[in-house]
Amino acid sequence: MSDATGVTAQTTVRFPDGETPQMTELSEQLAQLLAHDGLAHLVLYDGDTTRVALAATVPEPSGSSSRRTNDHAEFARAPDSYDHERTGRQIYYLLEELQPDFTALRTGALIRTVLRVPSGAVLYYQVEPGCHLYAATASVHRLAELDASMAECANNLRLPGRYSPLNYGSWFDTESWTLLSEAAPEARVPGEAAPLPTADAVHVYRPENDAPSSRTEDLLPEALDVQGLHYVAYHTSPVTAWAYDIFDHPVLHTFFRRRTPDQRRDRYARMSRLLPGVVERMNMSLSAILRGEIIQLILDVEQGAVYYHTLEDGSFLVGVTLDQTRVTAADHRLARLAKELSKPSGTVES
């Protein structure tokens, strides 16, 4: 592998728990993902135990050992592989705290987590129960591409154990998955417009004696979509929120076989109160490897995802999709909403 200037990239590999033929084979497979200008660090964990740690580094050209001027080189030089290993372990502990809420929701395991800061991102994938793959990148502009590559790699790692593929981030799009989706009663012809949420299908929660601006109150329900974002809450503090959802829409009835809409609302409201504290501790963990604080957190479970998005004024959004095939679409929808809410009132898109 090489960078744009032809400097050969080197891969460093460590086996903190001991090298075995299986771990060597895994490291060779993981090394294919590494690039100093892409996924620069990878760590494979069994619980909180590091099995393999890999880093892509770029050696200095002869005579220019002090010349490192681009962000990717800086990211590859420092922090080192040990910093990333510790960060991934801390993320594991923090995510474990959220597992009881996902268990109560009956939405399956947390299979993918994305933590994005202005200077980069961390991707954290469950490969098998108890086994996770951590990756870090400074190439935010390539995040979707790198995320999709991680999904493909994680599914390839699952195959030898005869695990079925997972639809991480809805990047997985095979014929069999499409056939299963089309078998659902609410399936539509590809390209057909989604039915818009009607006013009586939108459930609204407003705090007593308080109200958002009229612009905010217009934008929040408009962001909802039966093919994407099913719940959105705007928080001015962890305990003060305006929440809108379309859980009562008839198209979504199959998502409530084990939990009622009200039970889902209560649980997502509880998670919304917890997430700022979790994110604050994640910021402390990420400070060793990336500059800046989390602006986006994606908690992707087997059935749908929960999103956390900060706004410039210190408020934040929490979004939910119930549909695993629409995880990325819902993510984009919430990101657009965050952008709109961050604009000064009266701003018109040019």
XYZ file of C-alpha atoms in Angstrom:
350
model
C 0.000 0.000 0.000
C 1.280 3.491 -0.699
C 0.217 7.096 -0.322
C -0.258 9.623 -3.112
C 3.426 10.560 -3.079
C 4.600 7.003 -3.475
C 5.883 6.596 0.083
C 5.390 2.980 1.108
C 3.061 2.534 4.052
C 4.023 0.044 6.720
C 1.714 -1.929 8.953
C 2.590 -2.624 12.562
C 0.838 -5.574 14.196
C 0.719 -6.552 17.870
C -0.790 -9.596 19.605
C -1.065 -8.519 23.285
C -2.835 -11.737 24.268
C -0.395 -13.939 22.357
C -0.001 -14.827 18.694
C -1.740 -17.900 17.309
C -2.164 -19.124 13.723
C -5.788 -17.978 13.833
C -4.837 -14.495 15.052
C -2.115 -14.232 12.414
C -4.646 -15.082 9.716
C -7.076 -12.517 11.102
C -4.382 -9.836 11.200
C -3.576 -10.450 7.526
C -7.257 -10.074 6.660
C -7.606 -6.891 8.720
C -4.426 -5.385 7.270
C -6.194 -5.081 3.923
C -8.407 -2.374 5.472
C -5.522 -0.267 6.713
C -4.375 2.947 5.064
C -2.750 5.985 6.654
C -5.283 8.195 4.829
C -8.251 5.973 5.698
C -8.672 3.495 8.537
C -5.330 4.095 10.190
C -5.876 1.996 13.336
C -7.705 -1.292 13.916
C -8.099 -3.279 17.131
C -9.912 -6.601 17.561
C -11.214 -7.275 21.078
C -12.593 -10.304 22.863
C -14.591 -8.523 25.558
C -12.080 -6.021 26.930
C -9.056 -8.115 25.930
C -7.078 -7.008 22.880
C -6.370 -9.889 20.509
C -4.879 -7.977 17.566
C -3.851 -4.309 17.210
C -2.824 -2.904 13.827
C -1.630 0.515 12.737
C -0.805 1.949 9.328
C 2.173 4.281 9.463
C 4.036 6.192 6.760
C 7.823 6.280 7.012
C 9.517 9.600 6.394
C 11.259 10.016 3.014
C 15.020 10.058 3.336
C 16.318 13.397 4.622
C 12.913 14.737 5.730
C 12.337 13.137 9.130
C 10.949 16.358 10.585
C 8.567 17.153 7.747
C 5.029 16.127 8.686
C 2.627 18.822 7.608
C -0.648 17.099 6.735
C -3.362 15.941 9.134
C -3.171 12.289 8.048
C 0.557 12.075 8.815
C 0.005 13.716 12.186
C -2.799 11.298 12.965
C -0.619 8.319 11.964
C 2.344 9.503 14.061
C 0.522 10.309 17.288
C -1.335 8.956 19.112
C 0.070 5.480 18.883
C -1.513 2.047 18.714
C -1.567 1.730 22.515
C -3.672 4.905 22.837
C -6.222 3.497 20.424
C -6.246 0.171 22.219
C -7.085 1.902 25.526
C -9.708 4.113 23.895
C -11.478 1.132 22.354
C -11.537 -0.629 25.718
C -13.075 2.423 27.401
C -15.732 2.653 24.685
C -16.569 -1.002 25.316
C -17.269 -0.265 28.999
C -19.413 2.781 28.180
C -21.483 0.940 25.585
C -22.085 -1.891 28.047
C -23.984 0.620 30.205
C -26.532 1.091 27.402
C -27.183 -2.611 26.868
C -29.995 -2.848 29.477
C -31.988 -0.207 27.597
C -31.638 -2.014 24.277
C -32.545 -5.279 25.995
C -35.701 -3.662 27.363
C -36.582 -2.383 23.874
C -36.171 -5.888 22.378
C -34.249 -4.385 19.442
C -31.354 -6.844 19.567
C -27.665 -6.366 20.195
C -25.716 -3.166 19.610
C -23.882 -4.144 16.418
C -22.328 -0.868 15.233
C -21.344 2.404 16.855
C -20.068 5.547 15.129
C -18.531 8.396 17.121
C -17.755 11.457 14.994
C -15.838 14.562 16.039
C -14.770 17.423 13.724
C -11.290 15.931 13.252
C -12.173 12.288 12.729
C -14.273 9.325 13.755
C -14.219 6.004 15.555
C -16.145 2.972 14.280
C -16.942 0.125 16.642
C -18.452 -3.076 15.226
C -19.669 -6.250 16.895
C -18.264 -9.165 14.884
C -19.544 -11.992 17.091
C -21.132 -11.891 20.556
C -18.436 -10.459 22.810
C -16.029 -9.805 19.917
C -15.659 -6.244 18.588
C -13.642 -4.491 15.902
C -12.467 -0.917 16.533
C -11.290 1.437 13.795
C -10.225 5.080 13.797
C -9.856 7.548 10.951
C -9.004 11.204 10.371
C -10.638 11.116 6.915
C -14.092 12.415 7.821
C -14.828 13.224 4.171
C -14.563 9.496 3.393
C -16.517 8.284 6.412
C -19.393 6.683 4.482
C -16.973 4.795 2.247
C -14.860 3.612 5.191
C -17.939 2.674 7.201
C -19.184 0.503 4.337
C -15.754 -1.145 4.101
C -15.890 -1.919 7.814
C -19.327 -3.499 7.394
C -18.047 -5.735 4.616
C -14.981 -6.711 6.637
C -17.021 -7.501 9.766
C -19.359 -9.756 7.783
C -16.362 -11.517 6.203
C -15.007 -12.151 9.704
C -18.356 -13.676 10.691
C -18.436 -16.195 7.848
C -15.874 -18.738 9.157
C -17.955 -19.099 12.331
C -21.059 -19.756 10.207
C -22.756 -16.590 11.442
C -25.255 -15.014 9.072
C -24.439 -11.544 7.674
C -25.609 -8.480 9.600
C -27.004 -5.377 7.952
C -24.635 -2.953 9.655
C -25.672 0.609 8.917
C -27.959 -0.704 6.130
C -24.832 -1.001 3.947
C -25.619 -4.682 3.337
C -27.822 -4.987 0.235
C -28.155 -8.510 -1.066
C -30.904 -10.141 -3.105
C -32.001 -12.271 -0.169
C -32.370 -9.228 2.083
C -34.393 -7.435 -0.598
C -36.705 -10.429 -0.993
C -37.328 -10.529 2.747
C -38.176 -6.832 2.761
C -40.541 -7.179 -0.177
C -42.376 -9.990 1.583
C -43.561 -7.572 4.283
C -47.232 -6.486 4.004
C -46.258 -2.808 3.930
C -43.741 -3.222 1.109
C -43.953 -0.815 -1.798
C -42.815 -0.894 -5.387
C -39.230 0.418 -5.647
C -39.321 4.142 -6.368
C -42.876 4.549 -5.100
C -43.307 7.557 -2.835
C -43.619 6.786 0.861
C -46.972 7.633 2.465
C -46.598 10.872 4.370
C -47.364 10.880 8.093
C -50.812 12.315 8.658
C -51.452 14.736 11.494
C -53.324 12.143 13.539
C -50.378 9.717 13.222
C -47.863 12.159 14.752
C -47.543 11.816 18.494
C -46.295 14.988 20.216
C -44.799 15.471 23.659
C -44.362 19.046 24.928
C -43.048 20.069 28.354
C -45.556 21.931 30.495
C -45.290 25.725 30.471
C -42.650 25.674 27.750
C -42.548 25.547 23.980
C -39.958 25.534 21.191
C -39.861 28.297 18.616
C -42.463 28.079 15.856
C -39.666 27.311 13.374
C -38.441 24.413 15.498
C -41.979 23.161 15.965
C -42.388 23.128 12.185
C -39.061 21.465 11.370
C -39.232 18.567 13.842
C -42.382 16.811 12.568
C -41.361 17.531 8.967
C -38.220 15.430 9.525
C -40.267 12.306 10.266
C -40.640 9.739 7.519
C -42.043 6.199 7.542
C -39.088 5.142 5.369
C -36.500 6.626 7.683
C -36.734 8.704 10.838
C -39.561 7.550 13.124
C -38.823 9.520 16.315
C -37.067 12.808 16.981
C -36.575 14.719 20.221
C -35.148 18.205 20.584
C -33.435 18.726 23.950
C -32.448 22.039 25.478
C -31.263 19.983 28.476
C -31.262 16.259 29.287
C -34.636 16.619 31.044
C -36.312 19.209 28.799
C -37.394 17.940 25.408
C -39.978 18.225 22.684
C -40.521 14.816 21.114
C -42.351 13.835 17.927
C -42.893 10.350 16.556
C -44.982 8.375 14.091
C -45.064 5.108 16.020
C -48.855 5.021 15.565
C -48.613 5.053 11.784
C -50.215 1.851 10.398
C -47.204 1.163 8.159
C -45.063 0.679 11.288
C -47.367 -1.715 13.142
C -45.081 -4.740 12.638
C -42.387 -3.086 14.806
C -44.612 -3.258 17.888
C -45.206 -6.951 18.342
C -43.328 -7.066 21.659
C -43.276 -3.444 22.787
C -46.071 -0.885 22.536
C -45.508 2.621 21.150
C -45.816 4.065 24.662
C -43.234 1.637 26.026
C -40.860 2.645 23.229
C -41.449 6.346 23.907
C -40.704 5.936 27.609
C -37.506 3.994 26.960
C -36.193 6.414 24.305
C -36.936 9.332 26.649
C -34.908 7.566 29.359
C -32.021 6.982 26.937
C -32.136 10.638 25.912
C -31.578 11.646 29.530
C -28.639 9.248 29.852
C -26.864 9.963 26.569
C -25.342 13.383 27.437
C -23.504 11.807 30.380
C -22.337 8.877 28.255
C -21.185 11.241 25.506
C -19.291 13.403 28.012
C -17.315 10.358 29.174
C -16.792 9.279 25.562
C -15.308 12.716 24.886
C -12.806 12.123 27.669
C -11.868 8.768 26.137
C -11.551 10.181 22.615
C -9.444 13.151 23.723
C -6.360 10.922 23.677
C -6.723 10.204 19.953
C -8.852 12.899 18.266
C -9.303 16.657 18.569
C -12.726 18.057 19.439
C -15.902 16.747 21.017
C -18.525 14.369 19.667
C -20.993 15.969 17.292
C -22.650 12.733 16.196
C -23.200 9.344 17.819
C -24.883 6.430 16.051
C -26.009 3.407 18.065
C -26.941 0.806 15.463
C -28.749 -2.253 16.809
C -30.105 -5.327 15.032
C -33.464 -3.595 14.583
C -32.945 0.061 13.760
C -30.745 2.682 15.413
C -30.610 5.530 17.914
C -28.873 8.785 16.948
C -27.452 11.611 19.047
C -26.553 14.893 17.354
C -25.245 18.034 19.068
C -26.244 21.543 18.008
C -24.089 24.653 18.125
C -26.027 26.239 21.007
C -25.468 23.254 23.314
C -28.849 21.647 22.693
C -29.051 18.234 21.063
C -31.241 15.949 18.999
C -32.074 12.301 19.571
C -33.489 10.349 16.652
C -34.699 6.794 16.144
C -35.396 4.542 13.211
C -37.069 1.192 13.768
C -36.114 -0.137 10.332
C -32.672 -1.706 9.914
C -32.801 -1.265 6.145
C -33.150 2.525 6.604
C -30.422 3.227 9.178
C -28.285 5.366 6.863
C -31.302 7.184 5.388
C -32.502 8.139 8.871
C -28.989 9.258 9.812
C -28.893 11.629 6.834
C -32.360 12.940 7.660
C -31.390 13.799 11.237
C -28.144 15.416 10.047
C -30.144 17.668 7.687
C -32.464 18.594 10.544
C -29.485 19.479 12.749
C -28.113 21.679 9.969
C -31.443 23.466 9.555
C -31.823 24.058 13.298
C -28.286 25.486 13.468
C -29.087 28.177 10.885
C -29.978 31.648 12.184
C -33.706 32.293 12.061
C -34.771 33.662 8.685
C -31.806 32.208 6.789
C -32.693 31.175 3.255
C -30.772 28.412 1.477
C -28.870 29.863 -1.481
